[in-house]
mmCIF file of C-alpha atoms in Angstrom:
data_model
loop_
_atom_site.group_PDB
_atom_site.id
_atom_site.type_symbol
_atom_site.label_atom_id
_atom_site.label_comp_id
_atom_site.label_asym_id
_atom_site.label_seq_id
_atom_site.Cartn_x
_atom_site.Cartn_y
_atom_site.Cartn_z
ATOM 1 C CA MET A 1 -5.680 13.090 -5.892
ATOM 2 C CA ARG A 2 -4.825 17.036 -5.998
ATOM 3 C CA THR A 3 -2.191 18.926 -7.409
ATOM 4 C CA GLY A 4 -1.312 22.640 -5.931
ATOM 5 C CA ARG A 5 -1.765 24.001 -9.793
ATOM 6 C CA GLY A 6 -5.112 24.675 -9.413
ATOM 7 C CA ARG A 7 -8.590 24.213 -12.015
ATOM 8 C CA GLU A 8 -6.128 25.294 -15.034
ATOM 9 C CA ALA A 9 -3.775 22.806 -14.497
ATOM 10 C CA ALA A 10 -7.077 20.597 -13.610
ATOM 11 C CA SER A 11 -8.690 20.722 -16.996
ATOM 12 C CA ARG A 12 -5.188 20.193 -18.627
ATOM 13 C CA PHE A 13 -4.256 17.074 -16.737
ATOM 14 C CA PHE A 14 -7.986 15.375 -16.680
ATOM 15 C CA PHE A 15 -9.331 14.610 -19.867
ATOM 16 C CA THR A 16 -12.989 13.696 -19.705
ATOM 17 C CA TYR A 17 -13.563 15.968 -16.977
ATOM 18 C CA ALA A 18 -14.062 19.916 -18.765
ATOM 19 C CA PRO A 19 -14.384 23.150 -17.312
ATOM 20 C CA GLY A 20 -17.630 23.907 -15.651
ATOM 21 C CA MET A 21 -18.534 19.929 -14.430
ATOM 22 C CA ASN A 22 -18.334 18.975 -11.048
ATOM 23 C CA GLU A 23 -19.094 15.241 -10.883
ATOM 24 C CA VAL A 24 -16.750 11.900 -11.960
ATOM 25 C CA ARG A 25 -18.009 8.441 -12.154
ATOM 26 C CA ILE A 26 -17.297 4.904 -10.992
ATOM 27 C CA ILE A 27 -16.385 3.133 -13.933
ATOM 28 C CA GLY A 28 -17.232 -0.440 -13.120
ATOM 29 C CA GLY A 29 -18.300 -2.809 -10.034
ATOM 30 C CA ARG A 30 -21.583 -3.073 -8.283
ATOM 31 C CA TRP A 31 -21.702 1.334 -7.663
ATOM 32 C CA LYS A 32 -20.502 1.556 -11.558
ATOM 33 C CA ARG A 33 -22.066 4.679 -13.106
ATOM 34 C CA THR A 34 -22.217 5.974 -9.347
ATOM 35 C CA ARG A 35 -21.729 9.930 -9.475
ATOM 36 C CA LEU A 36 -18.532 11.213 -7.170
ATOM 37 C CA PRO A 37 -19.170 15.608 -6.641
ATOM 38 C CA VAL A 38 -15.944 17.171 -7.207
ATOM 39 C CA ALA A 39 -15.786 19.778 -4.763
ATOM 40 C CA ASP A 40 -14.391 23.291 -6.090
ATOM 41 C CA ARG A 41 -11.359 23.031 -4.312
ATOM 42 C CA PRO A 42 -8.082 24.529 -5.317
ATOM 43 C CA GLY A 43 -6.077 22.128 -7.442
ATOM 44 C CA LEU A 44 -8.225 18.859 -6.933
ATOM 45 C CA ARG A 45 -7.510 16.762 -9.699
ATOM 46 C CA PRO A 46 -9.726 13.833 -10.408
ATOM 47 C CA THR A 47 -7.264 10.726 -12.098
ATOM 48 C CA PRO A 48 -8.419 9.951 -15.580
ATOM 49 C CA ASP A 49 -11.459 7.971 -16.477
ATOM 50 C CA ARG A 50 -8.719 6.507 -19.000
ATOM 51 C CA VAL A 51 -6.238 6.104 -16.618
ATOM 52 C CA ARG A 52 -8.677 4.577 -13.944
ATOM 53 C CA GLU A 53 -10.083 2.166 -16.324
ATOM 54 C CA THR A 54 -6.550 1.063 -17.685
ATOM 55 C CA LEU A 55 -5.229 0.769 -14.191
ATOM 56 C CA PHE A 56 -8.091 -1.540 -13.243
ATOM 57 C CA ASN A 57 -7.787 -3.627 -16.583
ATOM 58 C CA TRP A 58 -3.860 -4.303 -15.281
ATOM 59 C CA LEU A 59 -5.311 -5.201 -11.939
ATOM 60 C CA GLY A 60 -8.055 -7.239 -13.304
ATOM 61 C CA GLN A 61 -11.559 -6.818 -13.088
ATOM 62 C CA ASP A 62 -12.227 -8.462 -9.328
ATOM 63 C CA LEU A 63 -10.692 -7.054 -6.361
ATOM 64 C CA THR A 64 -12.742 -9.551 -4.062
ATOM 65 C CA GLY A 65 -11.012 -9.407 -0.660
ATOM 66 C CA TRP A 66 -8.437 -7.250 -1.544
ATOM 67 C CA ARG A 67 -7.238 -4.761 1.760
ATOM 68 C CA CYS A 68 -6.303 -1.281 0.058
ATOM 69 C CA VAL A 69 -5.260 2.388 1.301
ATOM 70 C CA ASP A 70 -6.142 5.132 -0.762
ATOM 71 C CA ALA A 71 -3.507 7.741 0.640
ATOM 72 C CA PHE A 72 -4.450 11.095 -0.946
ATOM 73 C CA ALA A 73 -8.264 10.605 -1.908
ATOM 74 C CA GLY A 74 -9.623 13.160 -2.947
ATOM 75 C CA THR A 75 -13.028 12.656 -4.579
ATOM 76 C CA GLY A 76 -12.136 8.920 -3.536
ATOM 77 C CA ALA A 77 -12.615 7.583 -7.179
ATOM 78 C CA LEU A 78 -9.543 5.486 -6.883
ATOM 79 C CA GLY A 79 -10.442 3.788 -3.297
ATOM 80 C CA LEU A 80 -14.415 3.728 -4.150
ATOM 81 C CA GLU A 81 -13.619 1.816 -8.061
ATOM 82 C CA ALA A 82 -11.466 -0.661 -5.996
ATOM 83 C CA ALA A 83 -14.533 -1.118 -3.245
ATOM 84 C CA SER A 84 -16.900 -1.257 -6.129
ATOM 85 C CA ARG A 85 -15.048 -4.208 -7.451
ATOM 86 C CA GLY A 86 -15.172 -6.185 -4.434
ATOM 87 C CA ALA A 87 -11.776 -4.802 -1.917
ATOM 88 C CA ALA A 88 -13.093 -6.362 1.643
ATOM 89 C CA ASP A 89 -11.180 -2.904 3.472
ATOM 90 C CA VAL A 90 -10.672 0.340 1.474
ATOM 91 C CA LEU A 91 -9.149 3.155 3.519
ATOM 92 C CA LEU A 92 -9.680 6.354 2.509
ATOM 93 C CA VAL A 93 -7.260 9.024 3.704
ATOM 94 C CA GLU A 94 -7.783 12.884 3.435
ATOM 95 C CA GLN A 95 -6.442 16.195 5.145
ATOM 96 C CA ASP A 96 -8.867 18.390 3.726
ATOM 97 C CA ALA A 97 -11.925 18.570 5.633
ATOM 98 C CA GLN A 98 -13.995 19.592 3.196
ATOM 99 C CA LEU A 99 -13.480 16.677 0.913
ATOM 100 C CA VAL A 100 -13.580 14.721 4.220
ATOM 101 C CA ASP A 101 -17.259 15.874 4.535
ATOM 102 C CA GLY A 102 -17.875 15.313 0.860
ATOM 103 C CA LEU A 103 -16.744 11.546 0.965
ATOM 104 C CA ARG A 104 -18.470 10.832 3.800
ATOM 105 C CA ARG A 105 -22.018 11.638 2.266
ATOM 106 C CA VAL A 106 -20.965 9.599 -0.593
ATOM 107 C CA GLN A 107 -20.252 6.727 1.769
ATOM 108 C CA ALA A 108 -23.678 7.084 3.468
ATOM 109 C CA ARG A 109 -25.710 6.901 -0.018
ATOM 110 C CA LEU A 110 -23.795 3.727 -1.197
ATOM 111 C CA GLN A 111 -25.131 0.272 -0.726
ATOM 112 C CA ASP A 112 -23.308 -1.690 1.539
ATOM 113 C CA ALA A 113 -20.340 0.374 1.484
ATOM 114 C CA GLY A 114 -19.377 -1.074 5.223
ATOM 115 C CA ALA A 115 -15.756 -1.851 3.378
ATOM 116 C CA VAL A 116 -15.039 1.442 3.349
ATOM 117 C CA ARG A 117 -13.511 3.363 6.105
ATOM 118 C CA ILE A 118 -12.837 7.211 5.827
ATOM 119 C CA GLN A 119 -9.756 9.039 7.994
ATOM 120 C CA ARG A 120 -8.925 12.457 8.034
ATOM 121 C CA GLY A 121 -5.443 12.773 8.406
ATOM 122 C CA ASN A 122 -1.888 12.766 6.845
ATOM 123 C CA GLY A 123 -1.207 10.445 4.212
ATOM 124 C CA LEU A 124 2.363 10.044 5.187
ATOM 125 C CA SER A 125 1.689 9.317 8.113
ATOM 126 C CA VAL A 126 -1.448 7.390 8.285
ATOM 127 C CA LEU A 127 0.795 5.265 6.064
ATOM 128 C CA ALA A 128 3.397 5.124 8.453
ATOM 129 C CA GLY A 129 1.413 3.703 11.051
ATOM 130 C CA LEU A 130 -0.402 1.063 9.032
ATOM 131 C CA PRO A 131 0.649 -2.570 10.035
ATOM 132 C CA ARG A 132 3.239 -4.623 8.561
ATOM 133 C CA ALA A 133 2.550 -6.535 4.683
ATOM 134 C CA SER A 134 -1.202 -5.346 5.635
ATOM 135 C CA ILE A 135 -2.183 -3.727 2.271
ATOM 136 C CA ASP A 136 -2.880 -5.715 -1.185
ATOM 137 C CA LEU A 137 -3.238 -2.304 -3.152
ATOM 138 C CA ALA A 138 -1.987 1.286 -2.194
ATOM 139 C CA PHE A 139 -3.010 3.918 -4.665
ATOM 140 C CA LEU A 140 -0.440 6.816 -4.670
ATOM 141 C CA ASP A 141 -1.559 10.632 -6.184
ATOM 142 C CA PRO A 142 0.410 12.821 -3.702
ATOM 143 C CA PRO A 143 -0.107 16.730 -5.066
ATOM 144 C CA PHE A 144 2.111 17.076 -7.946
ATOM 145 C CA GLU A 145 4.058 20.158 -6.789
ATOM 146 C CA ALA A 146 4.219 19.177 -2.962
ATOM 147 C CA ASP A 147 7.584 16.655 -3.871
ATOM 148 C CA LEU A 148 5.707 13.863 -2.129
ATOM 149 C CA PHE A 149 6.474 10.881 -4.297
ATOM 150 C CA ALA A 150 9.669 9.083 -2.799
ATOM 151 C CA ARG A 151 8.354 9.963 0.912
ATOM 152 C CA ALA A 152 5.089 8.201 -0.234
ATOM 153 C CA LEU A 153 6.590 5.175 -1.916
ATOM 154 C CA GLU A 154 8.975 4.612 1.440
ATOM 155 C CA ALA A 155 6.311 4.992 3.908
ATOM 156 C CA THR A 156 4.209 2.090 1.778
ATOM 157 C CA VAL A 157 6.839 -0.414 0.857
ATOM 158 C CA PRO A 158 6.706 -1.632 4.591
ATOM 159 C CA VAL A 159 3.143 -2.201 4.451
ATOM 160 C CA LEU A 160 2.400 -3.760 1.180
ATOM 161 C CA ALA A 161 1.715 -7.550 1.420
ATOM 162 C CA PRO A 162 4.936 -10.102 -0.334
ATOM 163 C CA GLU A 163 2.364 -10.200 -3.428
ATOM 164 C CA GLY A 164 0.987 -6.578 -3.462
ATOM 165 C CA ARG A 165 0.369 -4.049 -5.821
ATOM 166 C CA LEU A 166 1.533 -0.295 -5.627
ATOM 167 C CA TYR A 167 -0.278 2.325 -7.859
ATOM 168 C CA LEU A 168 1.530 5.907 -8.378
ATOM 169 C CA GLU A 169 0.430 8.693 -10.270
ATOM 170 C CA ALA A 170 3.120 11.340 -10.808
ATOM 171 C CA PRO A 171 3.911 14.127 -13.535
ATOM 172 C CA THR A 172 7.107 12.163 -14.729
ATOM 173 C CA GLU A 173 8.291 8.662 -15.319
ATOM 174 C CA TRP A 174 9.277 6.799 -12.302
ATOM 175 C CA ALA A 175 11.429 4.230 -14.211
ATOM 176 C CA ALA A 176 13.436 1.411 -12.675
ATOM 177 C CA VAL A 177 16.726 3.285 -11.790
ATOM 178 C CA ARG A 178 14.948 5.356 -9.418
ATOM 179 C CA LEU A 179 12.229 2.609 -7.904
ATOM 180 C CA ALA A 180 15.462 -0.129 -7.331
ATOM 181 C CA PRO A 181 16.721 1.803 -4.289
ATOM 182 C CA LEU A 182 13.262 1.687 -2.702
ATOM 183 C CA GLY A 183 12.742 -2.318 -3.304
ATOM 184 C CA LEU A 184 9.926 -1.817 -6.231
ATOM 185 C CA THR A 185 10.023 -2.525 -9.758
ATOM 186 C CA VAL A 186 7.402 -1.214 -12.647
ATOM 187 C CA LEU A 187 4.937 -3.951 -13.891
ATOM 188 C CA ARG A 188 3.262 -1.226 -16.159
ATOM 189 C CA HIS A 189 3.357 2.364 -17.208
ATOM 190 C CA LEU A 190 1.052 4.600 -18.986
ATOM 191 C CA LYS A 191 1.523 8.239 -19.935
ATOM 192 C CA ALA A 192 -1.844 9.827 -20.861
ATOM 193 C CA GLY A 193 -1.283 13.444 -21.299
ATOM 194 C CA ALA A 194 0.955 14.940 -18.318
ATOM 195 C CA VAL A 195 -0.067 12.402 -16.134
ATOM 196 C CA HIS A 196 2.204 8.870 -15.794
ATOM 197 C CA ALA A 197 0.194 6.186 -14.398
ATOM 198 C CA HIS A 198 2.448 3.377 -12.886
ATOM 199 C CA LEU A 199 1.631 -0.072 -11.536
ATOM 200 C CA LEU A 200 4.134 -1.496 -9.096
ATOM 201 C CA ALA A 201 5.085 -4.702 -7.218
ATOM 202 C CA LEU A 202 8.188 -5.216 -4.353
ATOM 203 C CA HIS A 203 10.980 -6.344 -6.476
ATOM 204 C CA ASN A 204 12.018 -9.586 -4.373
ATOM 205 C CA ALA A 205 8.180 -10.823 -4.976
ATOM 206 C CA VAL A 206 8.561 -10.141 -8.780
ATOM 207 C CA GLN A 207 11.981 -12.174 -8.847
ATOM 208 C CA GLN A 208 10.474 -15.115 -7.064
ATOM 209 C CA THR A 209 7.928 -15.328 -9.494
ATOM 210 C CA ALA A 210 9.874 -15.204 -12.707
ATOM 211 C CA PRO A 211 10.385 -18.445 -14.677
#
């Protein structure tokens, strides 16, 4: 959930996060309104509230039983939002040690947060090590300037369950022509300022369910 563009870029990308603020909030579910601290780290860029609200409208409000991974967790806003809405297993992966400590502090003060697991590590490596078809929902919001989007998508496809969903946040739109070679298709797309939010699915699964 970060980009290398720093705090100036963060204020452009995040619509409800004004300079000087240091927290975001979970939008829905059992932990609704829970505050999540935003550490003063270069390029930390929480997903905009508007985008998160739209995403979980797309997914449906109840994620009971879902298995999720947030591969570039940052503040944990995406993964914790899923856990708040009933996900059975949520793995938060973050490489920055300070952000990992912050995630663990948040987990410690949440009630009934046993579904949340936190792992310090490289998101791509962790994705590559997950069992095949073991994830119902993957969140991919890598640093915008690191050019990890294709690699993250490639690493996620094998671990996505047949009916699974994949959320991609990027600075540009990933259209069907770019996703088809990866076996993915776009279900929904939203442009909010400089952020492009995509809800993706495995192409074969969508074809099988089409009328």
